[in-house]
XYZ file of N, CA and C in Angstrom:
447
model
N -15.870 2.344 -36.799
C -14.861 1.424 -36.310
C -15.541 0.396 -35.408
N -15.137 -1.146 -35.875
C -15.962 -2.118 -35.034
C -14.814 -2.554 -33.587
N -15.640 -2.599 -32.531
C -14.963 -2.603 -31.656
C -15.699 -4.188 -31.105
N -14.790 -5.445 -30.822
C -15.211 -6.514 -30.680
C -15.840 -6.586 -28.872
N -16.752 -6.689 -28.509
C -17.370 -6.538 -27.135
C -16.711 -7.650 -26.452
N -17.077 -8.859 -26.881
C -17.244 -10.124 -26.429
C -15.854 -10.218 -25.320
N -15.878 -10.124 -24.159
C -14.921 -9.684 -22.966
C -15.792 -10.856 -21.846
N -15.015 -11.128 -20.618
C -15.174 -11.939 -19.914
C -15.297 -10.603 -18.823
N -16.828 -10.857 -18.388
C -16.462 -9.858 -17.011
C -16.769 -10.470 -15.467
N -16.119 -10.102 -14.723
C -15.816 -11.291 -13.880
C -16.522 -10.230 -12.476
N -16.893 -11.028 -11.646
C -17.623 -10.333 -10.476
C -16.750 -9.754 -8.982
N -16.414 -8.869 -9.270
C -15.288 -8.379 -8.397
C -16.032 -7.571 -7.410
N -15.777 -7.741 -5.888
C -16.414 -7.378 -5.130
C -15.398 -5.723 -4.315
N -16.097 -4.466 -4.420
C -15.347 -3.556 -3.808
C -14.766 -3.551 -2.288
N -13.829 -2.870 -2.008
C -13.173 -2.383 -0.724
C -14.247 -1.577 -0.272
N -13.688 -1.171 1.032
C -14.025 0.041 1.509
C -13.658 0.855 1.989
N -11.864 0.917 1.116
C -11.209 1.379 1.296
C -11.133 2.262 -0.221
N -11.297 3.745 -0.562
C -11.611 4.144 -1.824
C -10.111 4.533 -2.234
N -9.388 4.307 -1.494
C -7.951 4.539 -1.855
C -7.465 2.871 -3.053
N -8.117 2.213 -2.387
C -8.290 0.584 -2.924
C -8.953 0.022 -4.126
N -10.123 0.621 -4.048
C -10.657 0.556 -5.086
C -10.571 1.299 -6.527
N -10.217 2.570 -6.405
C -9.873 3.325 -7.463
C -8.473 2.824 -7.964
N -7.544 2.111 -7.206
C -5.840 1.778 -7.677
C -6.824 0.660 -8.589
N -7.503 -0.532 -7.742
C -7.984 -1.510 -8.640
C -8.480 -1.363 -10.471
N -9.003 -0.290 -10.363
C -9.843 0.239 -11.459
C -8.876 0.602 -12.339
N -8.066 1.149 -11.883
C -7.014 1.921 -12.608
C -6.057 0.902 -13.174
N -5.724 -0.348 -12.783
C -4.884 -1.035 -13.085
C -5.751 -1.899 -13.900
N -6.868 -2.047 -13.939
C -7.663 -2.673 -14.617
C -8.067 -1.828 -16.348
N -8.111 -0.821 -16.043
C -8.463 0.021 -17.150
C -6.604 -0.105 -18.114
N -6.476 -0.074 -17.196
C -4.199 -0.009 -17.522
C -4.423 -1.380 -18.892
N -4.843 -2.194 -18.246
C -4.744 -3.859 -18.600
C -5.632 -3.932 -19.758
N -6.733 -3.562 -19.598
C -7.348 -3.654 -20.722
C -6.960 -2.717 -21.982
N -6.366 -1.084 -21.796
C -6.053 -0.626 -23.162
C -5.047 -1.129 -23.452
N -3.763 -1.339 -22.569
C -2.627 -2.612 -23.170
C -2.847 -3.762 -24.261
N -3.855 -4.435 -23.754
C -4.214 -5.445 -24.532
C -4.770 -4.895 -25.791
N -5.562 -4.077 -25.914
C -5.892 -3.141 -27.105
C -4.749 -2.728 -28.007
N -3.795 -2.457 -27.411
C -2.662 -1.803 -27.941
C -1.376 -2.808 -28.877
N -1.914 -4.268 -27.686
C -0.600 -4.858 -27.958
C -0.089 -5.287 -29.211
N -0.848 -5.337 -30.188
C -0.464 -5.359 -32.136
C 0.457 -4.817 -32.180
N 0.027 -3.393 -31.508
C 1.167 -1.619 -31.757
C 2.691 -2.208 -31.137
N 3.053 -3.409 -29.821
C 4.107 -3.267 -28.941
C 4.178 -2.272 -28.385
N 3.113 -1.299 -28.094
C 3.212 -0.055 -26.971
C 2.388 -0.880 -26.076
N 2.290 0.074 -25.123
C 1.833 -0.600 -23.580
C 0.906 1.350 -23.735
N 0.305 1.665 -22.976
C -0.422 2.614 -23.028
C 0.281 3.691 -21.991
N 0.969 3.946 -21.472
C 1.985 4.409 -21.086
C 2.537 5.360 -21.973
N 3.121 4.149 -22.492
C 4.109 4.878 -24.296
C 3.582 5.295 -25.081
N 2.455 4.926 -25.069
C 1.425 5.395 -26.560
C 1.207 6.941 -25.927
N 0.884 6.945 -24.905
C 0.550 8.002 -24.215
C 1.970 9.137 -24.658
N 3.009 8.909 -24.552
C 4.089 9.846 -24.438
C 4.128 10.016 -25.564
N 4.406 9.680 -26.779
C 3.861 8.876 -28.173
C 3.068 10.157 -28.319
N 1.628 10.154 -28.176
C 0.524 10.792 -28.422
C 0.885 12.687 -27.829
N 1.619 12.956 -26.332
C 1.730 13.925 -26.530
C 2.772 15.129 -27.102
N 3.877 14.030 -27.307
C 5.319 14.264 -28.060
C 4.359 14.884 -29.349
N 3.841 14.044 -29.846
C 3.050 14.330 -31.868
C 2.815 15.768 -31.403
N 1.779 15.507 -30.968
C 0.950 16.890 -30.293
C 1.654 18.209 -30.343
N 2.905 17.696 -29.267
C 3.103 19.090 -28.756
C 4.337 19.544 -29.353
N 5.244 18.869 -30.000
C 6.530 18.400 -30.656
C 6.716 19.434 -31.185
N 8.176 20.047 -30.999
C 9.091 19.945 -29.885
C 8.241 20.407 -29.126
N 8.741 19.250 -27.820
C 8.423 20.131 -26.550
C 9.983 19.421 -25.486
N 9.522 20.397 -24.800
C 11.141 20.179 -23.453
C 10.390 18.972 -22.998
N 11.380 18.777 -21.873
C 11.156 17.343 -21.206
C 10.026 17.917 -19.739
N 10.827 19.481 -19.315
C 10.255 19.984 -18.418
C 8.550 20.202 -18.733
N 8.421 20.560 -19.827
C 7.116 21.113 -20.269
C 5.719 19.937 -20.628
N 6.730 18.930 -20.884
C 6.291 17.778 -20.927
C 5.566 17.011 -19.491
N 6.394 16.708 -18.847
C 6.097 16.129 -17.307
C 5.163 17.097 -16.931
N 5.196 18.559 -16.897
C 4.107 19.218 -16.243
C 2.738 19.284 -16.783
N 2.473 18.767 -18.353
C 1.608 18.342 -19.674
C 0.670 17.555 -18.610
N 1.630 16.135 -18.879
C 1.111 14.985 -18.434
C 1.132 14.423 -16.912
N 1.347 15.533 -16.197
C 1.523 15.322 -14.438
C 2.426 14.025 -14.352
N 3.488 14.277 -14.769
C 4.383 13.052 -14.486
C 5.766 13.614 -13.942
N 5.863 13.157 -12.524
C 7.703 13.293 -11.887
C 8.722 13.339 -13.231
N 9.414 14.397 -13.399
C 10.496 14.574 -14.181
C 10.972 13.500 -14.495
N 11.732 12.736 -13.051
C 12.869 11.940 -13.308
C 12.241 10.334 -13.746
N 10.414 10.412 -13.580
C 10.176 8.998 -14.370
C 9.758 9.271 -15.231
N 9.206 10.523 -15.940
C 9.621 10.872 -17.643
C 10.260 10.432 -18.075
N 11.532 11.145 -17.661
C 13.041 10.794 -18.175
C 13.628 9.032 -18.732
N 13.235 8.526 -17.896
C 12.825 6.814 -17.350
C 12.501 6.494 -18.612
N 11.238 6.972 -18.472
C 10.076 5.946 -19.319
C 10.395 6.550 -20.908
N 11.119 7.877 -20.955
C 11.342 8.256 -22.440
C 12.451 7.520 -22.978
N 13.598 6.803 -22.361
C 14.816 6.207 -22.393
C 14.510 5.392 -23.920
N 13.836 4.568 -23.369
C 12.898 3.406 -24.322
C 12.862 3.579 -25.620
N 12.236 5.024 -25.569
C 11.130 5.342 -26.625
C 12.326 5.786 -27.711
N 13.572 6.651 -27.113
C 14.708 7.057 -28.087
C 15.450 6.224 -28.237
N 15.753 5.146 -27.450
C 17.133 3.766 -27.659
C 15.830 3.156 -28.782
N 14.466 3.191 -29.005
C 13.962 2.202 -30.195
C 14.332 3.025 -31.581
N 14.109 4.585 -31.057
C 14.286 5.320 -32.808
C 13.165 5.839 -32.877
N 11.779 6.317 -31.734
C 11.102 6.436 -32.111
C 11.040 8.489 -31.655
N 11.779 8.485 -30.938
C 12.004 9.615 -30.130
C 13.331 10.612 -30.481
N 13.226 11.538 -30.594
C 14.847 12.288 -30.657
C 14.745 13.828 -30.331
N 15.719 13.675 -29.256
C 16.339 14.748 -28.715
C 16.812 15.982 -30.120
N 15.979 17.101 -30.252
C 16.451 18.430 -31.586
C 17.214 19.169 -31.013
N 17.063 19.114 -29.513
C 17.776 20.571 -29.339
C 19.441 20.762 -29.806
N 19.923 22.011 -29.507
C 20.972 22.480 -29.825
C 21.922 21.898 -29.065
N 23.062 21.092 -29.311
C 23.912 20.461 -28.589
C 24.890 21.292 -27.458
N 24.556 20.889 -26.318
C 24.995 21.951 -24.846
C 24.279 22.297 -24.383
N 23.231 22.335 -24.929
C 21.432 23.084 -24.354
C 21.239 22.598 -23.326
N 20.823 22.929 -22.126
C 20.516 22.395 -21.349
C 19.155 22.128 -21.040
N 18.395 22.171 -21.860
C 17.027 21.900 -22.513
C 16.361 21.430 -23.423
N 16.053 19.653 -23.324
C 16.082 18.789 -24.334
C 14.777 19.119 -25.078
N 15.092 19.398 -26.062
C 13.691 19.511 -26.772
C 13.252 17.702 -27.815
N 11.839 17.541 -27.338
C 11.559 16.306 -28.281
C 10.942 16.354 -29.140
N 10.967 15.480 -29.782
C 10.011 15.396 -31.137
C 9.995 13.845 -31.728
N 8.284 13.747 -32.407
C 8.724 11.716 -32.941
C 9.604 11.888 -34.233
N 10.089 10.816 -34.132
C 10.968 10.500 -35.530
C 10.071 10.033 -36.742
N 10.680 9.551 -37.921
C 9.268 9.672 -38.858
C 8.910 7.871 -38.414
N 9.358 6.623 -37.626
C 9.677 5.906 -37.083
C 8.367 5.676 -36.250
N 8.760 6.914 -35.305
C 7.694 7.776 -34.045
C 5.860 7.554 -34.524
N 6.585 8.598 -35.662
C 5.306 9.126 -36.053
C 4.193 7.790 -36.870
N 4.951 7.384 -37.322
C 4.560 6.054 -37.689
C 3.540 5.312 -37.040
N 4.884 4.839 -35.657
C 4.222 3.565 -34.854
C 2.903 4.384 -34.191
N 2.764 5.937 -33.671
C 1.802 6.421 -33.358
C 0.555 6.594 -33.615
N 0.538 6.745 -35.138
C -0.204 6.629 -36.116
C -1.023 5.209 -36.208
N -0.141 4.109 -36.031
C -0.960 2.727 -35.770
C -1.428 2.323 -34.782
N -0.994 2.994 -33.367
C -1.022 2.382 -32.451
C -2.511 3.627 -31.974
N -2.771 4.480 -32.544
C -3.744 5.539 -32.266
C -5.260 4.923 -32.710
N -4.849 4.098 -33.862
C -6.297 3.137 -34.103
C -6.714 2.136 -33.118
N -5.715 1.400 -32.590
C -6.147 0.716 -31.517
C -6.384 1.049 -30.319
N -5.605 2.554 -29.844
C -6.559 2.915 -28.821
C -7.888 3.398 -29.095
N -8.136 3.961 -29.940
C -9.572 4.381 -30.433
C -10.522 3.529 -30.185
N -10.045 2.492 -30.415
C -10.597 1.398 -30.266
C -11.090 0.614 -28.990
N -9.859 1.246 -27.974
C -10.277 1.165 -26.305
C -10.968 1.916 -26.261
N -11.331 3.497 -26.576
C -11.745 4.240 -26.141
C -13.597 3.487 -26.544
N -13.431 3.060 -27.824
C -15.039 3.077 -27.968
C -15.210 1.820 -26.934
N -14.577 0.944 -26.773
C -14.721 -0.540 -25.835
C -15.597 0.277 -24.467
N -14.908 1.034 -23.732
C -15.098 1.633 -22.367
C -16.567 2.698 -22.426
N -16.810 3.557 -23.691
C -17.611 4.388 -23.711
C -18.795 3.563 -24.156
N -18.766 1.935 -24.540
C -20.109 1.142 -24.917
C -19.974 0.303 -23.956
N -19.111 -0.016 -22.861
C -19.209 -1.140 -21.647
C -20.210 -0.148 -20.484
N -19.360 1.050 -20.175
C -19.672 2.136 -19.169
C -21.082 2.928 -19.636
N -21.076 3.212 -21.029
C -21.985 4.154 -21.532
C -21.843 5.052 -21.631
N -22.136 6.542 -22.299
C -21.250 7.677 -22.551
C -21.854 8.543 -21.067
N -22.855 8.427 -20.589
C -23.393 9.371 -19.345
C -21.936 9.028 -18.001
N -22.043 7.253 -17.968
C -21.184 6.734 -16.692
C -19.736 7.002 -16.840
N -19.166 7.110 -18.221
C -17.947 8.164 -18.620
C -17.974 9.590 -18.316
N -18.858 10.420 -18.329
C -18.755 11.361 -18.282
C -18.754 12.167 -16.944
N -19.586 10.946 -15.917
C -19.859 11.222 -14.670
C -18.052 10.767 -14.321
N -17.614 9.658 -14.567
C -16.320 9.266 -13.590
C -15.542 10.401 -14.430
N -15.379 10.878 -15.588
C -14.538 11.566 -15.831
C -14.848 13.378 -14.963
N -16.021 13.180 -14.284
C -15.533 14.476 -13.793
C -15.669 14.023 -11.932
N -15.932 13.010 -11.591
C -15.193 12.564 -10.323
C -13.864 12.543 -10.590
N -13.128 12.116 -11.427
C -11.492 11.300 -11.304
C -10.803 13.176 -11.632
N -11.673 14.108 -12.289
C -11.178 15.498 -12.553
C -11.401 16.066 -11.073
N -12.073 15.655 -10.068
C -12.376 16.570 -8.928
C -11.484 15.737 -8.071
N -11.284 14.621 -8.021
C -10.045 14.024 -7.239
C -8.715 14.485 -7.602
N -8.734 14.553 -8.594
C -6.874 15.163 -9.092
C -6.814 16.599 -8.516
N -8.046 17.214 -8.540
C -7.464 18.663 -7.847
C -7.381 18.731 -6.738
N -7.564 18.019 -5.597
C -6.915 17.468 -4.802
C -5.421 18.010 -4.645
N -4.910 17.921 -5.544
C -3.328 18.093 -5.469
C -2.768 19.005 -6.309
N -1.703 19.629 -6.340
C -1.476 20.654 -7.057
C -0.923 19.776 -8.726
């Protein structure tokens, strides 16, 4: 898979504040797989919910948020979207008080397309960074999250 390099990188000078700099990064990394994505009309967010719905499908909403370390009630939020498009649907048993999800064939679809273009971020970041400087932040950004429960 050809992944087009040719990117504008611009000289951004750090904080010294690491609370500051890591939001920066993060919103930056946000921005760039978006743009990767945007053919799909997912934002990487969605692709993300998208990606673990396939996965784990059915899964509850509860089982879900605790998956992807995400507050229940902006799950809930951010899944709204995904079922008012058709891409998402509630299986469970009607009265349940336990929504079970799953993609629609809709779902499964747009996932399916939108999974090439992140692939496609993924190789962008692992040939900008290099696979060693990935592997190092991916187990800093793993020793910061435990940090918290």
């Amino acid at each position: 898979m050809e992944v087009n390099m040719d990117r504008n990188i611009f000289n951004k000078k750090s904080f010294s504040c690491n609370c500051l700099n890591v939001r920066r990064a993060s919103q930056a990394i946000t921005e760039v797989y978006d743009e990767f994505l945007a053919p799909s009309n997912l934002k990487v967010g969605k692709f993300s919910l998208l990606k673990h719905i396939y996965q784990l499908g059915p899964v509850s909403v509860s089982d879900l948020a605790l998956i992807i370390r995400l507050d229940r009630t902006t799950l809930v939020r951010n899944l709204k979207s995904l079922e008012e498009s058709g891409l998402v649907r509630d299986i469970s048993i009607e009265g349940s008080r336990n929504r079970q999800l799953k993609l629609t064939d809709k779902g499964v679809e747009a996932y399916r397309s939108a999974e090439r273009l992140w692939e496609k971020a993924q190789i962008f970041f692992e040939e900008y960074l290099g696979l060693d400087n990935i592997n190092t932040l991916t187990a800093i950004l793993s020793k910061i999250e435990a940090l918290v429960p």
